[in-house]
Every structure is written in structure tokens, then in C-alpha cells.
Amino acid sequence: MTFRSGLISGTRYAIFAAILGKSQQYKKMTTRIGTDIATARALLEAGEAVAVPTETVYGLAANALDAGAVLKIFKAKNRPHFNPLIIHLPAWAAVARYAAEIPADADLLARRFTPGPLTFLLKKKPVIPDLVTAGSPKVAIRIPAHPVARALLSQLDFPLAAPSANPFGYVSPTTAQHVFEGLNGKIPYILDGGQCEIGLESTILDFEDGAVIVRREGGVSVEAIEQALGRPVLLKTAAAEHPIAPGQLKSHYATATPLYVGATEQWATRFAPEQTCVIAFGNNMEDVAAAHRFQLSPSGNLDEAAQNLFRIMREADRCGAAVILAAWLPENGIGRAINDRLRRAGQEMAGFEDGGHS
Ligand code: TXA
Ligand code: MG
């Protein structure tokens, strides 16, 4: 009898344990925000994914050499596995450990712009898991300039794979609070390094047959790269069906509120003022009510506009308007990268621009 009831309770226990295990699997993790590099380091060494500040945007980092740790990034972000990750190193000197070939142009540009917002696509060594590169023979490598990122990386004996620390498809985070808003309950720790100085992701460069190819515009301008090289680069940043850099996907950086960019002269006839908010560069669009008008840079400075862009896109997204309207910025320097992000956050832009929709 005792034996039988023991058996029954054992079975019950097994069922209970199975249910508990399942519920724990789905239980939200507690997400802490702090400035303790040692905590971030310990978690990363234990194979966890941790948000870290960089000078461009916050990254969601994990040990790039540990596929299990890298999987946690994809899971927390809900990011498709075909989208490869950038690895971050403490110094350019470490690049030869992970890249099989270093073209002379890459070396020249690294010496000029790193640490900084520039990413290099280089033939990978086998030590980099295929999950990191989504099966590509090239790995994306960056040396961030943010002092907290540098301090952390210099204490680790592995590189950090890190995409921007936002749920897949949403606006990139430029503060620890932005990361928290998107990933609370999904990661254990957000290392707070203040507001990101650049505010836009790195420029991604590829090297093929002696040519330097810009795959994504970002923190280092095309003009600056061409000046350093002494010759023009190729621009291959257009959206593609199955993109080489899925940062090229049009729905990237999207706000929940539909965002239309350009064609400012049509706005008044198409949208009721009380239902819209606008993202202005400097002092343009002064006729729009202050509560509905977000300025990227009151003084018309492109660097400041880049720094503020993602924060303002988030604020505009919360302002209660039915649509967000944004004007193009000057198409030079980092203005080009800002326009690229607006273009890809924008919806139905073609229909709007050519007047195809009413
Ligand atoms: O500034 C930045 O680059 C930030 C910070 C955290 O470093 N990172 C960032 O990561 O923007 P993410 O994943 O949001 O964007 C990286 C882009 C993606 O579009 C990805 O497809 C592309 O880089 N990429 C990464 N590895 C690649 C590879 N092996 N080949 C082609 N594209 C790659
Ligand atoms: Mg991203």
C-alpha cells in the first residue's frame, strides 16, 4: 500500500515537475540596469546575453565563440537566424585571430577610423561559429570606441557578437532605458554607459576584387572613407530580396505609428494637423504646433541630429498621433545615413510620394 501510494505520488511529482519546468521556461527573467562592468563580464563568461553600450547604439552581446550563448541573442530579439551578427574586438590588433584575410584597404581604414563606428566584412576563420555569420564565409568585425565597451572587451578572452539591442525590426536603442523598454524580462543585465554619442549604427564596408563597398551607411561618412582611401567607393546599400546586410530590409527601424518621409509640400493636404506629428531637422516647419513637432537639431547640426534620431523616433511614436511625418535631411555626411534610416522606417512611401494613395 505504502509502495503504491509512493508510486502514485512519484508520478504526480513527475507531472508537477514537468509543468513547473515548462512554466519556468516561460517565466520572465528579472532585467537589471547597472554600471558594473564586473557583473556584465561574469554573466557573459557564464554564457548569458547582456546589453552593452557602444558609441553608435546599444548592442545585445554574447560570447561570439559560443553558439549557445549567441542563440540567446536571437531569442531575446526575436531575430531571424539568417541575419548575421557583428563581432566586437578590443583592438584592431586582434583581427587576425578571426579574419583569414585582411585587405590592405581594410588595414588602412582601420588605422584611420578605429576604434570607431566602422565595421569590416572579412573572410572568417573557422573559430567563428556559422550561426554568427548566418553561414556566410565573411564575418563582420568592429572595434567600438565607447570606453565602457572597450573596458569590458579588454577583460574578456572572447569577442562579443552584438546586434543592436532592440526587438527585431524596431528602432535601435541609444539609452539603457530604451533597451529596457524593448527587452525587459528577456535578458539579465543592461550595462548602462549613458547616451550613445553617435546615435546611428556603424558604417559597414565590404572588400571585393580590390574595391571597397559600402553595405550600410552609418557613423563614418562615405566622404570621409573616400578621402582616406584617395579614391571612390562603391555604394551597394539598396534593398534586396534576400539581403546581404538585412539592415537593408525596408521594414527595419520601424515605428509602430506609420511614418512617411519626404513630400513635405503635400502634408497639409493629406493629413489633419491634429493627427500628425512631424520630425523636423532644424528650425523648419515652424507652423506645426510645438507639441507635435520634434526637432532633430535646433541648430541644424547633422551630428546632433544623428545622436537624437532614434530617441525622437521613439518619442514621436508615443505622441498619440496617427502618422509621423519626417522631412529629408541634407544628403551629405551623416545626413545620408539619417535619410537611410528614415527611408527604411517609412511606410508606403512610394505611394505617398507619387500620389498613388489618397
Ligand atoms: O553600430 C553597430 O554596428 C551596432 C553596434 C551594436 O555595434 N550593431 C548593429 O548590429 O547595428 P545589427 O545586427 O543591428 O546590424 C548589423 C548589420 C545587419 O544588417 C547584418 O545583416 C549585417 O550587419 N551583417 C552582420 N554580419 C554580416 C555578414 N557576415 N555579412 C553581411 N552582413 C552582415
Ligand atoms: Mg539593428
mmCIF file of C-alpha atoms and ligand atoms in Angstrom:
data_model
loop_
_atom_site.group_PDB
_atom_site.id
_atom_site.type_symbol
_atom_site.label_atom_id
_atom_site.label_comp_id
_atom_site.label_asym_id
_atom_site.label_seq_id
_atom_site.Cartn_x
_atom_site.Cartn_y
_atom_site.Cartn_z
ATOM 1 C CA MET A 1 0.000 0.000 0.000
ATOM 2 C CA THR A 2 2.717 2.363 1.011
ATOM 3 C CA PHE A 3 4.561 1.313 -2.087
ATOM 4 C CA ARG A 4 1.549 2.015 -4.294
ATOM 5 C CA SER A 5 0.840 5.464 -2.915
ATOM 6 C CA GLY A 6 4.536 6.201 -3.183
ATOM 7 C CA LEU A 7 4.347 5.271 -6.814
ATOM 8 C CA ILE A 8 1.322 7.476 -7.369
ATOM 9 C CA SER A 9 2.823 10.450 -5.619
ATOM 10 C CA GLY A 10 6.012 9.844 -7.598
ATOM 11 C CA THR A 11 4.029 10.019 -10.832
ATOM 12 C CA ARG A 12 2.222 13.121 -9.628
ATOM 13 C CA TYR A 13 5.530 14.657 -8.725
ATOM 14 C CA ALA A 14 6.895 13.950 -12.184
ATOM 15 C CA ILE A 15 3.871 15.637 -13.802
ATOM 16 C CA PHE A 16 4.123 18.569 -11.416
ATOM 17 C CA ALA A 17 7.859 18.908 -12.114
ATOM 18 C CA ALA A 18 7.235 18.819 -15.856
ATOM 19 C CA ILE A 19 4.611 21.587 -15.586
ATOM 20 C CA LEU A 20 6.848 23.630 -13.311
ATOM 21 C CA GLY A 21 9.771 23.183 -15.678
ATOM 22 C CA LYS A 22 7.656 24.411 -18.582
ATOM 23 C CA SER A 23 6.336 27.393 -16.664
ATOM 24 C CA GLN A 24 9.848 28.327 -15.572
ATOM 25 C CA GLN A 25 10.948 28.137 -19.149
ATOM 26 C CA TYR A 26 8.432 30.865 -19.978
ATOM 27 C CA LYS A 27 8.886 32.819 -16.760
ATOM 28 C CA LYS A 28 10.175 36.324 -17.289
ATOM 29 C CA MET A 29 13.725 36.960 -16.212
ATOM 30 C CA THR A 30 14.463 39.945 -13.996
ATOM 31 C CA THR A 31 16.306 42.587 -16.009
ATOM 32 C CA ARG A 32 18.632 44.839 -14.038
ATOM 33 C CA ILE A 33 20.210 48.095 -15.233
ATOM 34 C CA GLY A 34 23.608 48.926 -13.730
ATOM 35 C CA THR A 35 27.054 50.317 -14.374
ATOM 36 C CA ASP A 36 29.056 47.366 -13.055
ATOM 37 C CA ILE A 37 31.417 46.025 -15.717
ATOM 38 C CA ALA A 38 32.332 43.049 -13.470
ATOM 39 C CA THR A 39 28.674 41.931 -13.392
ATOM 40 C CA ALA A 40 28.419 42.138 -17.174
ATOM 41 C CA ARG A 41 31.672 40.248 -17.520
ATOM 42 C CA ALA A 42 30.590 37.449 -15.148
ATOM 43 C CA LEU A 43 27.276 36.995 -16.977
ATOM 44 C CA LEU A 44 28.967 36.967 -20.387
ATOM 45 C CA GLU A 45 31.518 34.433 -19.162
ATOM 46 C CA ALA A 46 28.604 32.296 -17.955
ATOM 47 C CA GLY A 47 27.158 32.295 -21.490
ATOM 48 C CA GLU A 48 24.416 34.905 -20.966
ATOM 49 C CA ALA A 49 23.355 37.728 -23.313
ATOM 50 C CA VAL A 50 23.923 41.211 -21.853
ATOM 51 C CA ALA A 51 23.159 44.657 -23.297
ATOM 52 C CA VAL A 52 26.242 46.854 -23.578
ATOM 53 C CA PRO A 53 26.736 50.471 -24.587
ATOM 54 C CA THR A 54 28.687 51.427 -27.695
ATOM 55 C CA GLU A 55 29.246 54.845 -29.238
ATOM 56 C CA THR A 56 26.755 54.013 -32.027
ATOM 57 C CA VAL A 57 23.805 52.227 -30.378
ATOM 58 C CA TYR A 58 23.433 49.725 -27.528
ATOM 59 C CA GLY A 59 24.299 46.161 -28.511
ATOM 60 C CA LEU A 60 22.936 42.890 -27.184
ATOM 61 C CA ALA A 61 26.156 40.984 -26.591
ATOM 62 C CA ALA A 62 27.189 37.373 -26.037
ATOM 63 C CA ASN A 63 30.324 35.259 -26.412
ATOM 64 C CA ALA A 64 30.802 35.102 -30.189
ATOM 65 C CA LEU A 65 32.671 31.785 -29.939
ATOM 66 C CA ASP A 66 29.829 30.054 -28.064
ATOM 67 C CA ALA A 67 26.899 29.189 -30.344
ATOM 68 C CA GLY A 68 24.681 28.508 -27.316
ATOM 69 C CA ALA A 69 25.268 31.996 -25.961
ATOM 70 C CA VAL A 70 24.736 33.532 -29.413
ATOM 71 C CA LEU A 71 21.385 31.734 -29.706
ATOM 72 C CA LYS A 72 20.201 33.688 -26.665
ATOM 73 C CA ILE A 73 20.675 36.912 -28.643
ATOM 74 C CA PHE A 74 18.473 35.670 -31.477
ATOM 75 C CA LYS A 75 15.862 34.500 -28.995
ATOM 76 C CA ALA A 76 15.725 37.695 -26.918
ATOM 77 C CA LYS A 77 15.486 39.882 -30.050
ATOM 78 C CA ASN A 78 13.195 37.511 -31.923
ATOM 79 C CA ARG A 79 15.675 37.876 -34.749
ATOM 80 C CA PRO A 80 15.644 35.519 -37.753
ATOM 81 C CA HIS A 81 18.667 33.255 -37.923
ATOM 82 C CA PHE A 82 19.501 34.291 -41.480
ATOM 83 C CA ASN A 83 20.541 37.702 -40.167
ATOM 84 C CA PRO A 84 24.262 37.595 -39.217
ATOM 85 C CA LEU A 85 25.885 39.388 -36.270
ATOM 86 C CA ILE A 86 28.805 41.801 -35.950
ATOM 87 C CA ILE A 87 31.621 40.684 -33.653
ATOM 88 C CA HIS A 88 33.315 43.272 -31.454
ATOM 89 C CA LEU A 89 37.014 43.221 -30.553
ATOM 90 C CA PRO A 90 39.020 45.333 -28.088
ATOM 91 C CA ALA A 91 41.616 46.326 -30.705
ATOM 92 C CA TRP A 92 42.353 46.001 -34.418
ATOM 93 C CA ALA A 93 45.470 44.035 -33.462
ATOM 94 C CA ALA A 94 43.191 41.098 -32.544
ATOM 95 C CA VAL A 95 41.596 40.933 -36.003
ATOM 96 C CA ALA A 96 43.987 38.292 -37.401
ATOM 97 C CA ARG A 97 42.666 35.776 -34.860
ATOM 98 C CA TYR A 98 39.241 35.819 -36.503
ATOM 99 C CA ALA A 99 39.792 37.005 -40.092
ATOM 100 C CA ALA A 100 41.572 34.794 -42.621
ATOM 101 C CA GLU A 101 42.497 37.715 -44.895
ATOM 102 C CA ILE A 102 42.987 41.397 -44.196
ATOM 103 C CA PRO A 103 42.944 43.503 -47.388
ATOM 104 C CA ALA A 104 45.362 46.451 -47.386
ATOM 105 C CA ASP A 105 42.414 48.889 -47.710
ATOM 106 C CA ALA A 106 40.789 47.424 -44.592
ATOM 107 C CA ASP A 107 44.002 47.831 -42.693
ATOM 108 C CA LEU A 108 44.399 51.425 -43.857
ATOM 109 C CA LEU A 109 40.826 52.347 -42.929
ATOM 110 C CA ALA A 110 41.053 50.576 -39.572
ATOM 111 C CA ARG A 111 44.132 52.555 -38.688
ATOM 112 C CA ARG A 112 42.325 55.751 -39.616
ATOM 113 C CA PHE A 113 38.859 55.117 -38.099
ATOM 114 C CA THR A 114 39.076 52.529 -35.339
ATOM 115 C CA PRO A 115 38.209 52.301 -32.560
ATOM 116 C CA GLY A 116 35.049 53.771 -34.027
ATOM 117 C CA PRO A 117 31.791 53.320 -35.930
ATOM 118 C CA LEU A 118 33.153 51.256 -38.827
ATOM 119 C CA THR A 119 32.527 47.536 -39.475
ATOM 120 C CA PHE A 120 34.641 45.362 -41.771
ATOM 121 C CA LEU A 121 33.361 42.314 -43.651
ATOM 122 C CA LEU A 122 36.325 39.937 -43.827
ATOM 123 C CA LYS A 123 36.831 36.252 -44.701
ATOM 124 C CA LYS A 124 36.289 34.388 -41.452
ATOM 125 C CA LYS A 125 38.407 31.831 -39.702
ATOM 126 C CA PRO A 126 36.703 28.560 -38.645
ATOM 127 C CA VAL A 127 36.751 29.612 -34.967
ATOM 128 C CA ILE A 128 33.731 31.861 -35.679
ATOM 129 C CA PRO A 129 30.546 29.745 -35.490
ATOM 130 C CA ASP A 130 28.418 29.660 -38.651
ATOM 131 C CA LEU A 131 25.474 30.875 -36.578
ATOM 132 C CA VAL A 132 27.258 34.232 -36.139
ATOM 133 C CA THR A 133 27.709 34.750 -39.880
ATOM 134 C CA ALA A 134 24.466 33.005 -40.916
ATOM 135 C CA GLY A 135 26.563 30.647 -42.990
ATOM 136 C CA SER A 136 28.414 33.402 -44.861
ATOM 137 C CA PRO A 137 32.165 32.923 -45.407
ATOM 138 C CA LYS A 138 32.621 36.519 -44.164
ATOM 139 C CA VAL A 139 32.425 37.832 -40.628
ATOM 140 C CA ALA A 140 31.582 41.431 -39.691
ATOM 141 C CA ILE A 141 34.174 42.895 -37.307
ATOM 142 C CA ARG A 142 34.062 46.159 -35.362
ATOM 143 C CA ILE A 143 36.214 47.811 -32.703
ATOM 144 C CA PRO A 144 33.894 50.048 -30.684
ATOM 145 C CA ALA A 145 35.161 53.316 -29.207
ATOM 146 C CA HIS A 146 32.882 53.593 -26.168
ATOM 147 C CA PRO A 147 35.100 53.476 -23.055
ATOM 148 C CA VAL A 148 32.782 51.052 -21.217
ATOM 149 C CA ALA A 149 32.666 48.681 -24.206
ATOM 150 C CA ARG A 150 36.436 48.880 -24.524
ATOM 151 C CA ALA A 151 36.997 48.193 -20.823
ATOM 152 C CA LEU A 152 34.656 45.208 -20.951
ATOM 153 C CA LEU A 153 36.155 43.756 -24.142
ATOM 154 C CA SER A 154 39.695 44.111 -22.831
ATOM 155 C CA GLN A 155 38.732 41.937 -19.819
ATOM 156 C CA LEU A 156 37.233 39.132 -21.906
ATOM 157 C CA ASP A 157 39.132 36.404 -23.723
ATOM 158 C CA PHE A 158 36.487 36.128 -26.443
ATOM 159 C CA PRO A 159 34.902 38.613 -28.889
ATOM 160 C CA LEU A 160 31.330 39.791 -28.370
ATOM 161 C CA ALA A 161 28.723 39.136 -31.028
ATOM 162 C CA ALA A 162 26.278 42.024 -30.758
ATOM 163 C CA PRO A 163 23.418 43.288 -32.886
ATOM 164 C CA SER A 164 21.560 46.413 -31.826
ATOM 165 C CA ALA A 165 19.707 45.709 -28.551
ATOM 166 C CA ASN A 166 16.145 46.169 -29.835
ATOM 167 C CA PRO A 167 13.417 43.673 -30.671
ATOM 168 C CA PHE A 168 13.884 42.722 -34.342
ATOM 169 C CA GLY A 169 12.596 45.398 -36.716
ATOM 170 C CA TYR A 170 12.122 48.165 -34.125
ATOM 171 C CA VAL A 171 14.102 51.378 -33.659
ATOM 172 C CA SER A 172 17.649 50.876 -32.263
ATOM 173 C CA PRO A 173 18.295 51.880 -28.621
ATOM 174 C CA THR A 174 20.541 54.794 -27.704
ATOM 175 C CA THR A 175 19.998 54.683 -23.916
ATOM 176 C CA ALA A 176 19.810 51.887 -21.315
ATOM 177 C CA GLN A 177 16.160 52.820 -20.792
ATOM 178 C CA HIS A 178 15.410 52.210 -24.491
ATOM 179 C CA VAL A 179 16.916 48.729 -24.146
ATOM 180 C CA PHE A 180 14.792 48.103 -21.058
ATOM 181 C CA GLU A 181 11.623 49.152 -22.890
ATOM 182 C CA GLY A 182 12.258 46.553 -25.579
ATOM 183 C CA LEU A 183 13.947 43.661 -23.781
ATOM 184 C CA ASN A 184 12.728 43.786 -20.173
ATOM 185 C CA GLY A 185 12.250 40.231 -18.911
ATOM 186 C CA LYS A 186 14.337 38.741 -21.713
ATOM 187 C CA ILE A 187 17.903 39.473 -20.600
ATOM 188 C CA PRO A 188 19.514 39.564 -17.135
ATOM 189 C CA TYR A 189 21.531 42.787 -17.322
ATOM 190 C CA ILE A 190 21.836 46.116 -19.144
ATOM 191 C CA LEU A 191 25.217 47.747 -18.713
ATOM 192 C CA ASP A 192 24.456 51.470 -18.625
ATOM 193 C CA GLY A 193 27.021 53.656 -20.390
ATOM 194 C CA GLY A 194 24.849 56.750 -20.827
ATOM 195 C CA GLN A 195 23.515 58.128 -24.067
ATOM 196 C CA CYS A 196 25.251 56.907 -27.236
ATOM 197 C CA GLU A 197 27.383 59.641 -28.717
ATOM 198 C CA ILE A 198 26.924 58.866 -32.419
ATOM 199 C CA GLY A 199 23.358 57.542 -32.217
ATOM 200 C CA LEU A 200 23.401 55.684 -35.563
ATOM 201 C CA GLU A 201 24.850 52.262 -36.310
ATOM 202 C CA SER A 202 28.289 51.724 -37.790
ATOM 203 C CA THR A 203 29.098 52.004 -41.479
ATOM 204 C CA ILE A 204 29.588 48.510 -42.921
ATOM 205 C CA LEU A 205 32.334 48.004 -45.513
ATOM 206 C CA ASP A 206 32.968 45.035 -47.755
ATOM 207 C CA PHE A 207 36.125 44.314 -49.764
ATOM 208 C CA GLU A 208 35.894 42.556 -53.110
ATOM 209 C CA ASP A 209 38.323 42.381 -56.044
ATOM 210 C CA GLY A 210 40.225 45.421 -54.861
ATOM 211 C CA ALA A 211 37.054 47.514 -54.442
ATOM 212 C CA VAL A 212 35.730 48.961 -51.199
ATOM 213 C CA ILE A 213 31.958 48.565 -50.993
ATOM 214 C CA VAL A 214 29.670 50.373 -48.554
ATOM 215 C CA ARG A 215 26.950 47.900 -47.486
ATOM 216 C CA ARG A 216 25.351 50.155 -44.865
ATOM 217 C CA GLU A 217 25.832 53.874 -44.340
ATOM 218 C CA GLY A 218 26.447 54.864 -40.747
ATOM 219 C CA GLY A 219 28.690 56.627 -38.266
ATOM 220 C CA VAL A 220 31.645 57.180 -40.622
ATOM 221 C CA SER A 221 30.580 59.139 -43.704
ATOM 222 C CA VAL A 222 31.212 57.942 -47.251
ATOM 223 C CA GLU A 223 33.082 61.190 -47.912
ATOM 224 C CA ALA A 224 35.492 60.546 -45.020
ATOM 225 C CA ILE A 225 36.163 56.993 -46.239
ATOM 226 C CA GLU A 226 36.802 58.164 -49.808
ATOM 227 C CA GLN A 227 39.105 60.868 -48.574
ATOM 228 C CA ALA A 228 41.131 58.382 -46.517
ATOM 229 C CA LEU A 229 41.344 55.957 -49.459
ATOM 230 C CA GLY A 230 42.034 58.655 -52.022
ATOM 231 C CA ARG A 231 39.503 57.076 -54.395
ATOM 232 C CA PRO A 232 35.752 56.465 -54.671
ATOM 233 C CA VAL A 233 33.951 53.565 -53.009
ATOM 234 C CA LEU A 234 31.035 51.544 -54.399
ATOM 235 C CA LEU A 235 27.645 52.008 -52.770
ATOM 236 C CA LYS A 236 25.640 48.783 -52.578
ATOM 237 C CA THR A 237 23.114 49.543 -49.912
ATOM 238 C CA ALA A 238 19.867 49.149 -51.874
ATOM 239 C CA ALA A 239 17.183 46.823 -50.506
ATOM 240 C CA ALA A 240 17.372 43.298 -51.862
ATOM 241 C CA GLU A 241 15.072 40.316 -51.776
ATOM 242 C CA HIS A 242 17.318 38.226 -49.556
ATOM 243 C CA PRO A 243 19.659 40.926 -48.389
ATOM 244 C CA ILE A 244 23.400 40.688 -47.944
ATOM 245 C CA ALA A 245 23.003 43.024 -44.984
ATOM 246 C CA PRO A 246 19.482 42.564 -43.662
ATOM 247 C CA GLY A 247 19.853 46.052 -42.149
ATOM 248 C CA GLN A 248 18.831 46.793 -45.718
ATOM 249 C CA LEU A 249 15.347 45.391 -45.100
ATOM 250 C CA LYS A 250 12.903 48.182 -45.638
ATOM 251 C CA SER A 251 10.829 47.435 -42.547
ATOM 252 C CA HIS A 252 13.854 47.941 -40.300
ATOM 253 C CA TYR A 253 13.974 50.694 -37.680
ATOM 254 C CA ALA A 254 10.187 50.937 -37.944
ATOM 255 C CA THR A 255 7.998 52.855 -35.527
ATOM 256 C CA ALA A 256 4.623 51.351 -34.615
ATOM 257 C CA THR A 257 2.962 54.553 -35.899
ATOM 258 C CA PRO A 258 3.172 54.796 -39.710
ATOM 259 C CA LEU A 259 5.981 57.121 -40.712
ATOM 260 C CA TYR A 260 6.045 58.978 -44.019
ATOM 261 C CA VAL A 261 9.123 60.729 -45.210
ATOM 262 C CA GLY A 262 9.539 63.456 -47.796
ATOM 263 C CA ALA A 263 6.991 65.301 -49.947
ATOM 264 C CA THR A 264 6.523 67.961 -47.253
ATOM 265 C CA GLU A 265 4.514 70.170 -49.618
ATOM 266 C CA GLN A 266 1.748 67.530 -49.735
ATOM 267 C CA TRP A 267 1.415 67.073 -45.987
ATOM 268 C CA ALA A 268 -1.133 69.779 -45.312
ATOM 269 C CA THR A 269 -3.491 68.452 -47.965
ATOM 270 C CA ARG A 270 -3.140 64.810 -46.935
ATOM 271 C CA PHE A 271 -3.091 64.749 -43.143
ATOM 272 C CA ALA A 272 -5.086 66.581 -40.483
ATOM 273 C CA PRO A 273 -2.669 68.556 -38.277
ATOM 274 C CA GLU A 274 -4.127 67.205 -35.017
ATOM 275 C CA GLN A 275 -3.479 63.634 -36.176
ATOM 276 C CA THR A 276 0.117 64.132 -37.185
ATOM 277 C CA CYS A 277 3.435 64.821 -35.596
ATOM 278 C CA VAL A 278 6.485 65.868 -37.558
ATOM 279 C CA ILE A 279 10.193 65.181 -37.271
ATOM 280 C CA ALA A 280 11.979 68.341 -38.351
ATOM 281 C CA PHE A 281 15.704 68.787 -38.845
ATOM 282 C CA GLY A 282 16.308 72.318 -37.570
ATOM 283 C CA ASN A 283 14.025 75.296 -37.494
ATOM 284 C CA ASN A 284 11.923 74.243 -40.462
ATOM 285 C CA MET A 285 8.200 73.502 -40.145
ATOM 286 C CA GLU A 286 7.626 76.211 -37.585
ATOM 287 C CA ASP A 287 3.948 76.366 -38.487
ATOM 288 C CA VAL A 288 3.408 72.963 -36.825
ATOM 289 C CA ALA A 289 2.236 73.145 -33.184
ATOM 290 C CA ALA A 290 5.104 72.685 -30.719
ATOM 291 C CA ALA A 291 3.541 69.595 -29.095
ATOM 292 C CA HIS A 292 3.502 67.904 -32.496
ATOM 293 C CA ARG A 293 6.931 68.965 -33.666
ATOM 294 C CA PHE A 294 10.150 67.138 -32.812
ATOM 295 C CA GLN A 295 13.428 68.804 -33.728
ATOM 296 C CA LEU A 296 16.435 66.628 -34.510
ATOM 297 C CA SER A 297 18.820 69.552 -34.062
ATOM 298 C CA PRO A 298 17.662 73.063 -33.202
ATOM 299 C CA SER A 299 20.943 74.444 -34.572
ATOM 300 C CA GLY A 300 20.778 72.363 -37.767
ATOM 301 C CA ASN A 301 23.804 70.229 -36.908
ATOM 302 C CA LEU A 302 23.883 66.809 -38.604
ATOM 303 C CA ASP A 303 25.896 65.079 -35.871
ATOM 304 C CA GLU A 304 23.417 66.257 -33.269
ATOM 305 C CA ALA A 305 20.535 65.136 -35.487
ATOM 306 C CA ALA A 306 22.068 61.647 -35.748
ATOM 307 C CA GLN A 307 22.507 61.475 -31.996
ATOM 308 C CA ASN A 308 18.856 62.396 -31.417
ATOM 309 C CA LEU A 309 17.217 60.492 -34.297
ATOM 310 C CA PHE A 310 16.273 57.196 -32.623
ATOM 311 C CA ARG A 311 15.218 58.872 -29.349
ATOM 312 C CA ILE A 312 12.975 61.246 -31.283
ATOM 313 C CA MET A 313 11.530 58.442 -33.406
ATOM 314 C CA ARG A 314 10.557 56.707 -30.153
ATOM 315 C CA GLU A 315 9.060 59.908 -28.698
ATOM 316 C CA ALA A 316 7.133 60.600 -31.889
ATOM 317 C CA ASP A 317 5.883 57.011 -31.777
ATOM 318 C CA ARG A 318 4.391 57.694 -28.341
ATOM 319 C CA CYS A 319 2.889 61.132 -29.028
ATOM 320 C CA GLY A 320 -0.528 59.713 -29.875
ATOM 321 C CA ALA A 321 -0.608 60.860 -33.498
ATOM 322 C CA ALA A 322 -1.988 58.667 -36.280
ATOM 323 C CA VAL A 323 1.010 59.373 -38.504
ATOM 324 C CA ILE A 324 4.564 60.616 -38.154
ATOM 325 C CA LEU A 325 5.877 62.824 -40.954
ATOM 326 C CA ALA A 326 9.570 63.416 -41.484
ATOM 327 C CA ALA A 327 11.459 65.672 -43.844
ATOM 328 C CA TRP A 328 14.623 64.603 -45.654
ATOM 329 C CA LEU A 329 17.891 65.930 -44.264
ATOM 330 C CA PRO A 330 20.726 67.293 -46.403
ATOM 331 C CA GLU A 331 22.146 64.361 -48.368
ATOM 332 C CA ASN A 332 25.726 64.743 -47.224
ATOM 333 C CA GLY A 333 27.961 63.428 -44.439
ATOM 334 C CA ILE A 334 26.000 61.575 -41.777
ATOM 335 C CA GLY A 335 22.820 63.148 -43.233
ATOM 336 C CA ARG A 336 22.863 60.341 -45.811
ATOM 337 C CA ALA A 337 22.810 57.685 -43.073
ATOM 338 C CA ILE A 338 19.986 59.511 -41.268
ATOM 339 C CA ASN A 339 17.970 59.618 -44.508
ATOM 340 C CA ASP A 340 18.653 55.908 -44.980
ATOM 341 C CA ARG A 341 17.169 55.118 -41.542
ATOM 342 C CA LEU A 342 14.140 57.342 -42.195
ATOM 343 C CA ARG A 343 13.644 55.743 -45.599
ATOM 344 C CA ARG A 344 13.590 52.279 -44.092
ATOM 345 C CA ALA A 345 11.377 53.272 -41.163
ATOM 346 C CA GLY A 346 8.966 54.889 -43.623
ATOM 347 C CA GLN A 347 5.908 53.033 -44.837
ATOM 348 C CA GLU A 348 4.029 53.273 -48.119
ATOM 349 C CA MET A 349 6.443 55.964 -49.017
ATOM 350 C CA ALA A 350 6.381 55.284 -52.742
ATOM 351 C CA GLY A 351 2.581 55.501 -52.872
ATOM 352 C CA PHE A 352 2.661 58.663 -50.872
ATOM 353 C CA GLU A 353 5.397 60.265 -52.901
ATOM 354 C CA ASP A 354 3.961 59.545 -56.299
ATOM 355 C CA GLY A 355 0.476 60.413 -55.158
ATOM 356 C CA GLY A 356 -0.773 56.866 -55.744
ATOM 357 C CA HIS A 357 -2.713 56.752 -52.489
ATOM 358 C CA SER A 358 -5.303 59.134 -51.240
HETATM 359 O O1 TXA B 1 26.938 50.112 -34.742
HETATM 360 C C1 TXA B 1 26.654 48.937 -34.938
HETATM 361 O O2 TXA B 1 27.019 48.334 -35.952
HETATM 362 C C2 TXA B 1 25.823 48.218 -33.861
HETATM 363 C C3 TXA B 1 26.656 48.138 -32.588
HETATM 364 C C4 TXA B 1 25.960 47.358 -31.504
HETATM 365 O O3 TXA B 1 27.917 47.637 -32.868
HETATM 366 N N1 TXA B 1 25.425 46.931 -34.311
HETATM 367 C C5 TXA B 1 24.471 46.744 -35.248
HETATM 368 O O4 TXA B 1 24.155 45.409 -35.432
HETATM 369 O O5 TXA B 1 23.939 47.638 -35.831
HETATM 370 P P1 TXA B 1 22.874 44.956 -36.268
HETATM 371 O O6 TXA B 1 22.877 43.463 -36.165
HETATM 372 O O7 TXA B 1 21.690 45.644 -35.790
HETATM 373 O O8 TXA B 1 23.242 45.328 -37.717
HETATM 374 C C6 TXA B 1 24.349 44.712 -38.303
HETATM 375 C C7 TXA B 1 24.146 44.525 -39.772
HETATM 376 C C8 TXA B 1 22.984 43.631 -40.075
HETATM 377 O O9 TXA B 1 22.227 44.237 -41.089
HETATM 378 C C9 TXA B 1 23.642 42.363 -40.566
HETATM 379 O O10 TXA B 1 22.873 41.734 -41.532
HETATM 380 C C10 TXA B 1 24.950 42.855 -41.131
HETATM 381 O O11 TXA B 1 25.318 43.894 -40.286
HETATM 382 N N2 TXA B 1 25.965 41.805 -41.066
HETATM 383 C C11 TXA B 1 26.487 41.249 -39.965
HETATM 384 N N3 TXA B 1 27.323 40.260 -40.290
HETATM 385 C C12 TXA B 1 27.346 40.182 -41.634
HETATM 386 C C13 TXA B 1 27.989 39.346 -42.574
HETATM 387 N N4 TXA B 1 28.796 38.378 -42.198
HETATM 388 N N5 TXA B 1 27.760 39.580 -43.886
HETATM 389 C C14 TXA B 1 26.930 40.559 -44.283
HETATM 390 N N6 TXA B 1 26.266 41.375 -43.442
HETATM 391 C C15 TXA B 1 26.478 41.194 -42.135
HETATM 392 MG MG MG B 2 19.891 46.529 -35.805
#
